[in-house]
Amino acid sequence: METRKETVKNIYKALKRHFGLTHWWPGDTPFEIALGAILTQNTAWANVEKALDNVKAKDWLSPEALTEAASEEVEEALRPSGYFRQKTERVRLFCSHLLTHYQGSMKKLGERPLKELREELLSLKGIGPETADDILLYACHKKIFVVDAYTKRIFSRCGLVSEKIAYHPLQALIEKNFAGTVKDYQEFHGLIVWTAKDFCRKTPACRGCPLALPEQRGQAFPCRRSAIPWDG
């Protein structure tokens, strides 16, 4: 029987073998990545891309520009991402914080220690654990594992955790059992996103899933099930 470390490592290897490098998270600069992390709350990434394209077309891809622009104009640019008034407020609060405390520099923001910076981000209105960890991992290159609904779905369907496991216990469990680099953490999360989109959807499309055991491939629902849940 596989140990926890072996199981997590094997999941990562299986997904990487199937998909290759994801180069996740999309974004040309740390600020664009942070902006995308805020905008992707409660919406599909395709909608975030439309909003980011609008921001780029306005030449607003900086904390200064988004703070100085009229709220109504920013709202219109962010409209494709949904909840655009709420997200405009959150984006501008983040930009204001970045300007006030770090001269608008994501590099200076990322120089803070992980634990302190995470607490700081969580203190900002509208930034929860997943958004904060997206910013930390992808924009600031801090070693922290991002947990999302896809992570919980895949790991629970593989029989490794309960569907009801909370964010931080799942995060701690993966970090304890996956001794990767920052780049590995980024890739693993990207691979989870791709797997959820291609196979592990709300209604599973399991045929050909890289997480199926060889003798199970071709079955309609081949998720691996362990006899003992992983939560303990």
mmCIF file of C-alpha atoms in Angstrom:
data_model
loop_
_atom_site.group_PDB
_atom_site.id
_atom_site.type_symbol
_atom_site.label_atom_id
_atom_site.label_comp_id
_atom_site.label_asym_id
_atom_site.label_seq_id
_atom_site.Cartn_x
_atom_site.Cartn_y
_atom_site.Cartn_z
ATOM 1 C CA MET A 1 0.000 0.000 0.000
ATOM 2 C CA GLU A 2 1.320 3.425 -0.959
ATOM 3 C CA THR A 3 2.363 5.892 1.716
ATOM 4 C CA ARG A 4 0.838 9.343 1.643
ATOM 5 C CA LYS A 5 4.004 10.841 0.180
ATOM 6 C CA GLU A 6 4.104 8.202 -2.539
ATOM 7 C CA THR A 7 0.453 8.756 -3.400
ATOM 8 C CA VAL A 8 0.792 12.532 -3.782
ATOM 9 C CA LYS A 9 4.030 12.155 -5.740
ATOM 10 C CA ASN A 10 2.434 9.586 -8.035
ATOM 11 C CA ILE A 11 -0.588 11.797 -8.683
ATOM 12 C CA TYR A 12 1.734 14.663 -9.623
ATOM 13 C CA LYS A 13 3.843 12.416 -11.874
ATOM 14 C CA ALA A 14 0.782 10.928 -13.598
ATOM 15 C CA LEU A 15 -0.713 14.345 -14.352
ATOM 16 C CA LYS A 16 2.608 15.788 -15.497
ATOM 17 C CA ARG A 17 3.212 12.803 -17.773
ATOM 18 C CA HIS A 18 -0.214 13.290 -19.338
ATOM 19 C CA PHE A 19 -0.328 17.079 -19.713
ATOM 20 C CA GLY A 20 3.313 18.181 -19.689
ATOM 21 C CA LEU A 21 4.138 21.660 -18.399
ATOM 22 C CA THR A 22 1.154 23.950 -17.841
ATOM 23 C CA HIS A 23 3.078 27.208 -17.273
ATOM 24 C CA TRP A 24 0.212 28.142 -14.959
ATOM 25 C CA TRP A 25 -0.660 30.931 -13.863
ATOM 26 C CA PRO A 26 -1.409 33.027 -17.002
ATOM 27 C CA GLY A 27 0.012 36.534 -16.809
ATOM 28 C CA ASP A 28 2.984 38.520 -18.075
ATOM 29 C CA THR A 29 3.777 40.385 -14.838
ATOM 30 C CA PRO A 30 3.315 39.776 -11.103
ATOM 31 C CA PHE A 31 0.744 42.583 -10.975
ATOM 32 C CA GLU A 32 -1.301 41.054 -13.802
ATOM 33 C CA ILE A 33 -1.199 37.705 -11.981
ATOM 34 C CA ALA A 34 -2.398 39.329 -8.746
ATOM 35 C CA LEU A 35 -5.156 41.143 -10.611
ATOM 36 C CA GLY A 36 -6.242 37.882 -12.253
ATOM 37 C CA ALA A 37 -6.313 36.145 -8.864
ATOM 38 C CA ILE A 38 -8.777 38.721 -7.561
ATOM 39 C CA LEU A 39 -10.925 38.696 -10.701
ATOM 40 C CA THR A 40 -11.205 34.911 -10.959
ATOM 41 C CA GLN A 41 -13.329 34.678 -7.818
ATOM 42 C CA ASN A 42 -16.685 33.075 -8.714
ATOM 43 C CA THR A 43 -16.127 33.051 -12.455
ATOM 44 C CA ALA A 44 -14.481 31.090 -15.256
ATOM 45 C CA TRP A 45 -10.995 32.037 -16.388
ATOM 46 C CA ALA A 46 -12.266 32.876 -19.888
ATOM 47 C CA ASN A 47 -14.258 35.744 -18.352
ATOM 48 C CA VAL A 48 -11.191 36.968 -16.475
ATOM 49 C CA GLU A 49 -9.232 37.054 -19.730
ATOM 50 C CA LYS A 50 -11.886 39.296 -21.292
ATOM 51 C CA ALA A 51 -11.680 41.686 -18.338
ATOM 52 C CA LEU A 52 -7.872 41.717 -18.432
ATOM 53 C CA ASP A 53 -7.972 42.413 -22.179
ATOM 54 C CA ASN A 54 -10.197 45.424 -21.460
ATOM 55 C CA VAL A 55 -7.751 46.672 -18.823
ATOM 56 C CA LYS A 56 -4.821 46.265 -21.214
ATOM 57 C CA ALA A 57 -6.687 48.065 -23.996
ATOM 58 C CA LYS A 58 -7.108 51.031 -21.627
ATOM 59 C CA ASP A 59 -3.421 50.831 -20.643
ATOM 60 C CA TRP A 60 -4.484 50.411 -17.019
ATOM 61 C CA LEU A 61 -2.303 47.446 -16.084
ATOM 62 C CA SER A 62 -0.685 49.178 -13.117
ATOM 63 C CA PRO A 63 -1.855 50.031 -9.593
ATOM 64 C CA GLU A 64 -1.486 53.749 -10.362
ATOM 65 C CA ALA A 65 -3.701 53.619 -13.437
ATOM 66 C CA LEU A 66 -6.436 51.518 -11.845
ATOM 67 C CA THR A 67 -6.509 53.804 -8.811
ATOM 68 C CA GLU A 68 -6.640 57.021 -10.831
ATOM 69 C CA ALA A 69 -9.265 55.868 -13.359
ATOM 70 C CA ALA A 70 -12.921 56.668 -12.706
ATOM 71 C CA SER A 71 -14.703 53.891 -10.812
ATOM 72 C CA GLU A 72 -17.467 53.688 -13.429
ATOM 73 C CA GLU A 73 -14.918 53.143 -16.204
ATOM 74 C CA VAL A 74 -13.072 50.448 -14.255
ATOM 75 C CA GLU A 75 -16.380 48.736 -13.520
ATOM 76 C CA GLU A 76 -17.187 48.646 -17.221
ATOM 77 C CA ALA A 77 -13.775 47.185 -18.039
ATOM 78 C CA LEU A 78 -14.176 44.487 -15.387
ATOM 79 C CA ARG A 79 -17.807 43.721 -16.253
ATOM 80 C CA PRO A 80 -16.997 40.412 -18.061
ATOM 81 C CA SER A 81 -15.581 38.944 -14.840
ATOM 82 C CA GLY A 82 -18.939 39.229 -13.048
ATOM 83 C CA TYR A 83 -19.706 41.006 -9.754
ATOM 84 C CA PHE A 84 -17.891 43.888 -11.437
ATOM 85 C CA ARG A 85 -18.751 46.578 -8.878
ATOM 86 C CA GLN A 86 -17.587 44.394 -6.011
ATOM 87 C CA LYS A 87 -14.443 43.370 -7.874
ATOM 88 C CA THR A 88 -13.667 46.964 -8.823
ATOM 89 C CA GLU A 89 -13.732 47.871 -5.135
ATOM 90 C CA ARG A 90 -11.453 44.936 -4.249
ATOM 91 C CA VAL A 91 -9.015 45.628 -7.070
ATOM 92 C CA ARG A 92 -8.726 49.288 -6.174
ATOM 93 C CA LEU A 93 -8.263 48.508 -2.465
ATOM 94 C CA PHE A 94 -5.437 46.122 -3.348
ATOM 95 C CA CYS A 95 -3.883 48.741 -5.641
ATOM 96 C CA SER A 96 -4.172 51.420 -2.953
ATOM 97 C CA HIS A 97 -2.538 49.116 -0.410
ATOM 98 C CA LEU A 98 0.279 48.321 -2.826
ATOM 99 C CA LEU A 99 0.876 52.017 -3.507
ATOM 100 C CA THR A 100 0.667 53.107 0.130
ATOM 101 C CA HIS A 101 2.937 50.430 1.588
ATOM 102 C CA TYR A 102 5.150 49.271 -1.300
ATOM 103 C CA GLN A 103 5.338 52.197 -3.727
ATOM 104 C CA GLY A 104 3.264 50.118 -6.131
ATOM 105 C CA SER A 105 5.962 47.444 -6.354
ATOM 106 C CA MET A 106 5.013 43.762 -6.379
ATOM 107 C CA LYS A 107 8.707 42.992 -5.911
ATOM 108 C CA LYS A 108 8.775 44.886 -2.616
ATOM 109 C CA LEU A 109 5.540 43.207 -1.560
ATOM 110 C CA GLY A 110 7.105 39.809 -2.234
ATOM 111 C CA GLU A 111 10.113 40.560 -0.035
ATOM 112 C CA ARG A 112 8.022 40.153 3.115
ATOM 113 C CA PRO A 113 8.168 36.782 4.926
ATOM 114 C CA LEU A 114 5.495 34.313 3.838
ATOM 115 C CA LYS A 115 3.528 34.102 7.081
ATOM 116 C CA GLU A 116 3.432 37.869 7.619
ATOM 117 C CA LEU A 117 2.543 38.607 4.018
ATOM 118 C CA ARG A 118 -0.251 36.030 4.007
ATOM 119 C CA GLU A 119 -1.803 37.603 7.106
ATOM 120 C CA GLU A 120 -1.484 41.027 5.497
ATOM 121 C CA LEU A 121 -3.228 39.926 2.300
ATOM 122 C CA LEU A 122 -6.009 38.230 4.259
ATOM 123 C CA SER A 123 -6.626 41.490 6.109
ATOM 124 C CA LEU A 124 -7.630 43.171 2.832
ATOM 125 C CA LYS A 125 -11.347 43.242 2.041
ATOM 126 C CA GLY A 126 -12.373 40.550 -0.419
ATOM 127 C CA ILE A 127 -9.153 38.531 -0.303
ATOM 128 C CA GLY A 128 -9.664 35.072 1.161
ATOM 129 C CA PRO A 129 -7.270 32.130 1.558
ATOM 130 C CA GLU A 130 -7.373 30.931 -2.047
ATOM 131 C CA THR A 131 -6.876 34.401 -3.546
ATOM 132 C CA ALA A 132 -4.114 35.224 -1.072
ATOM 133 C CA ASP A 133 -2.326 31.962 -1.815
ATOM 134 C CA ASP A 134 -2.665 32.484 -5.582
ATOM 135 C CA ILE A 135 -0.904 35.831 -5.177
ATOM 136 C CA LEU A 136 1.727 34.384 -2.845
ATOM 137 C CA LEU A 137 2.579 31.378 -5.013
ATOM 138 C CA TYR A 138 2.386 32.852 -8.497
ATOM 139 C CA ALA A 139 3.052 36.578 -8.116
ATOM 140 C CA CYS A 140 5.430 36.484 -5.136
ATOM 141 C CA HIS A 141 6.944 33.014 -5.691
ATOM 142 C CA LYS A 142 6.336 31.885 -2.113
ATOM 143 C CA LYS A 143 6.175 28.168 -1.384
ATOM 144 C CA ILE A 144 2.556 27.623 -0.428
ATOM 145 C CA PHE A 145 0.093 25.192 -1.971
ATOM 146 C CA VAL A 146 -3.081 26.659 -3.438
ATOM 147 C CA VAL A 147 -6.225 24.708 -2.648
ATOM 148 C CA ASP A 148 -9.363 25.248 -4.692
ATOM 149 C CA ALA A 149 -12.623 23.421 -5.404
ATOM 150 C CA TYR A 150 -10.822 21.361 -8.058
ATOM 151 C CA THR A 151 -8.221 20.159 -5.543
ATOM 152 C CA LYS A 152 -10.881 19.017 -3.111
ATOM 153 C CA ARG A 153 -12.902 17.371 -5.879
ATOM 154 C CA ILE A 154 -10.003 15.386 -7.333
ATOM 155 C CA PHE A 155 -8.475 14.296 -4.027
ATOM 156 C CA SER A 156 -11.856 13.277 -2.593
ATOM 157 C CA ARG A 157 -12.873 11.342 -5.706
ATOM 158 C CA CYS A 158 -9.584 9.490 -5.532
ATOM 159 C CA GLY A 159 -10.565 8.478 -2.014
ATOM 160 C CA LEU A 160 -7.801 10.436 -0.314
ATOM 161 C CA VAL A 161 -9.872 12.954 1.635
ATOM 162 C CA SER A 162 -13.442 13.615 2.629
ATOM 163 C CA GLU A 163 -15.499 15.849 0.367
ATOM 164 C CA LYS A 164 -16.065 18.006 3.460
ATOM 165 C CA ILE A 165 -12.386 18.597 4.286
ATOM 166 C CA ALA A 166 -11.671 22.281 4.938
ATOM 167 C CA TYR A 167 -9.154 24.482 3.127
ATOM 168 C CA HIS A 168 -6.323 24.583 5.618
ATOM 169 C CA PRO A 169 -6.322 20.891 6.620
ATOM 170 C CA LEU A 170 -6.123 19.891 2.952
ATOM 171 C CA GLN A 171 -3.406 22.454 2.280
ATOM 172 C CA ALA A 172 -1.367 21.277 5.282
ATOM 173 C CA LEU A 173 -1.796 17.653 4.303
ATOM 174 C CA ILE A 174 -0.527 18.198 0.750
ATOM 175 C CA GLU A 175 2.378 20.396 1.853
ATOM 176 C CA LYS A 176 3.431 17.794 4.393
ATOM 177 C CA ASN A 177 3.452 15.046 1.779
ATOM 178 C CA PHE A 178 4.722 16.861 -1.316
ATOM 179 C CA ALA A 179 8.326 18.017 -1.017
ATOM 180 C CA GLY A 180 8.459 20.017 -4.218
ATOM 181 C CA THR A 181 9.895 23.371 -5.192
ATOM 182 C CA VAL A 182 7.911 26.563 -5.750
ATOM 183 C CA LYS A 183 7.815 25.660 -9.448
ATOM 184 C CA ASP A 184 6.515 22.177 -8.595
ATOM 185 C CA TYR A 185 3.764 23.710 -6.468
ATOM 186 C CA GLN A 186 2.807 26.006 -9.343
ATOM 187 C CA GLU A 187 2.764 23.161 -11.838
ATOM 188 C CA PHE A 188 0.846 20.810 -9.542
ATOM 189 C CA HIS A 189 -1.913 23.346 -9.056
ATOM 190 C CA GLY A 190 -2.006 24.006 -12.808
ATOM 191 C CA LEU A 191 -2.241 20.276 -13.492
ATOM 192 C CA ILE A 192 -5.128 19.984 -11.041
ATOM 193 C CA VAL A 193 -6.938 22.802 -12.860
ATOM 194 C CA TRP A 194 -6.425 21.135 -16.248
ATOM 195 C CA THR A 195 -7.495 17.720 -14.937
ATOM 196 C CA ALA A 196 -10.683 19.168 -13.483
ATOM 197 C CA LYS A 197 -11.516 20.888 -16.755
ATOM 198 C CA ASP A 198 -10.814 17.879 -18.993
ATOM 199 C CA PHE A 199 -11.858 14.954 -16.806
ATOM 200 C CA CYS A 200 -12.865 15.604 -13.209
ATOM 201 C CA ARG A 201 -15.791 17.887 -13.929
ATOM 202 C CA LYS A 202 -18.863 18.236 -11.747
ATOM 203 C CA THR A 203 -20.256 15.443 -13.875
ATOM 204 C CA PRO A 204 -17.164 13.246 -14.300
ATOM 205 C CA ALA A 205 -15.772 12.466 -17.760
ATOM 206 C CA CYS A 206 -13.418 9.772 -16.537
ATOM 207 C CA ARG A 207 -12.543 7.801 -19.650
ATOM 208 C CA GLY A 208 -8.829 8.270 -20.341
ATOM 209 C CA CYS A 209 -8.172 10.096 -17.059
ATOM 210 C CA PRO A 210 -4.473 9.923 -16.141
ATOM 211 C CA LEU A 211 -5.406 9.126 -12.531
ATOM 212 C CA ALA A 212 -7.116 5.860 -13.451
ATOM 213 C CA LEU A 213 -5.224 2.692 -12.634
ATOM 214 C CA PRO A 214 -4.140 0.770 -15.779
ATOM 215 C CA GLU A 215 -6.725 -1.971 -15.261
ATOM 216 C CA GLN A 216 -9.456 0.645 -14.778
ATOM 217 C CA ARG A 217 -8.848 2.756 -17.866
ATOM 218 C CA GLY A 218 -11.837 2.719 -20.146
ATOM 219 C CA GLN A 219 -14.281 2.342 -17.274
ATOM 220 C CA ALA A 220 -16.936 4.984 -16.818
ATOM 221 C CA PHE A 221 -15.845 6.022 -13.319
ATOM 222 C CA PRO A 222 -12.352 4.711 -12.561
ATOM 223 C CA CYS A 223 -11.312 6.867 -9.594
ATOM 224 C CA ARG A 224 -9.055 5.082 -7.159
ATOM 225 C CA ARG A 225 -10.560 4.495 -3.710
ATOM 226 C CA SER A 226 -8.489 3.877 -0.635
ATOM 227 C CA ALA A 227 -9.919 1.878 2.237
ATOM 228 C CA ILE A 228 -8.863 4.482 4.806
ATOM 229 C CA PRO A 229 -9.643 8.187 4.226
ATOM 230 C CA TRP A 230 -6.679 10.518 4.249
ATOM 231 C CA ASP A 231 -8.043 13.020 6.730
ATOM 232 C CA GLY A 232 -6.620 11.466 9.872
#
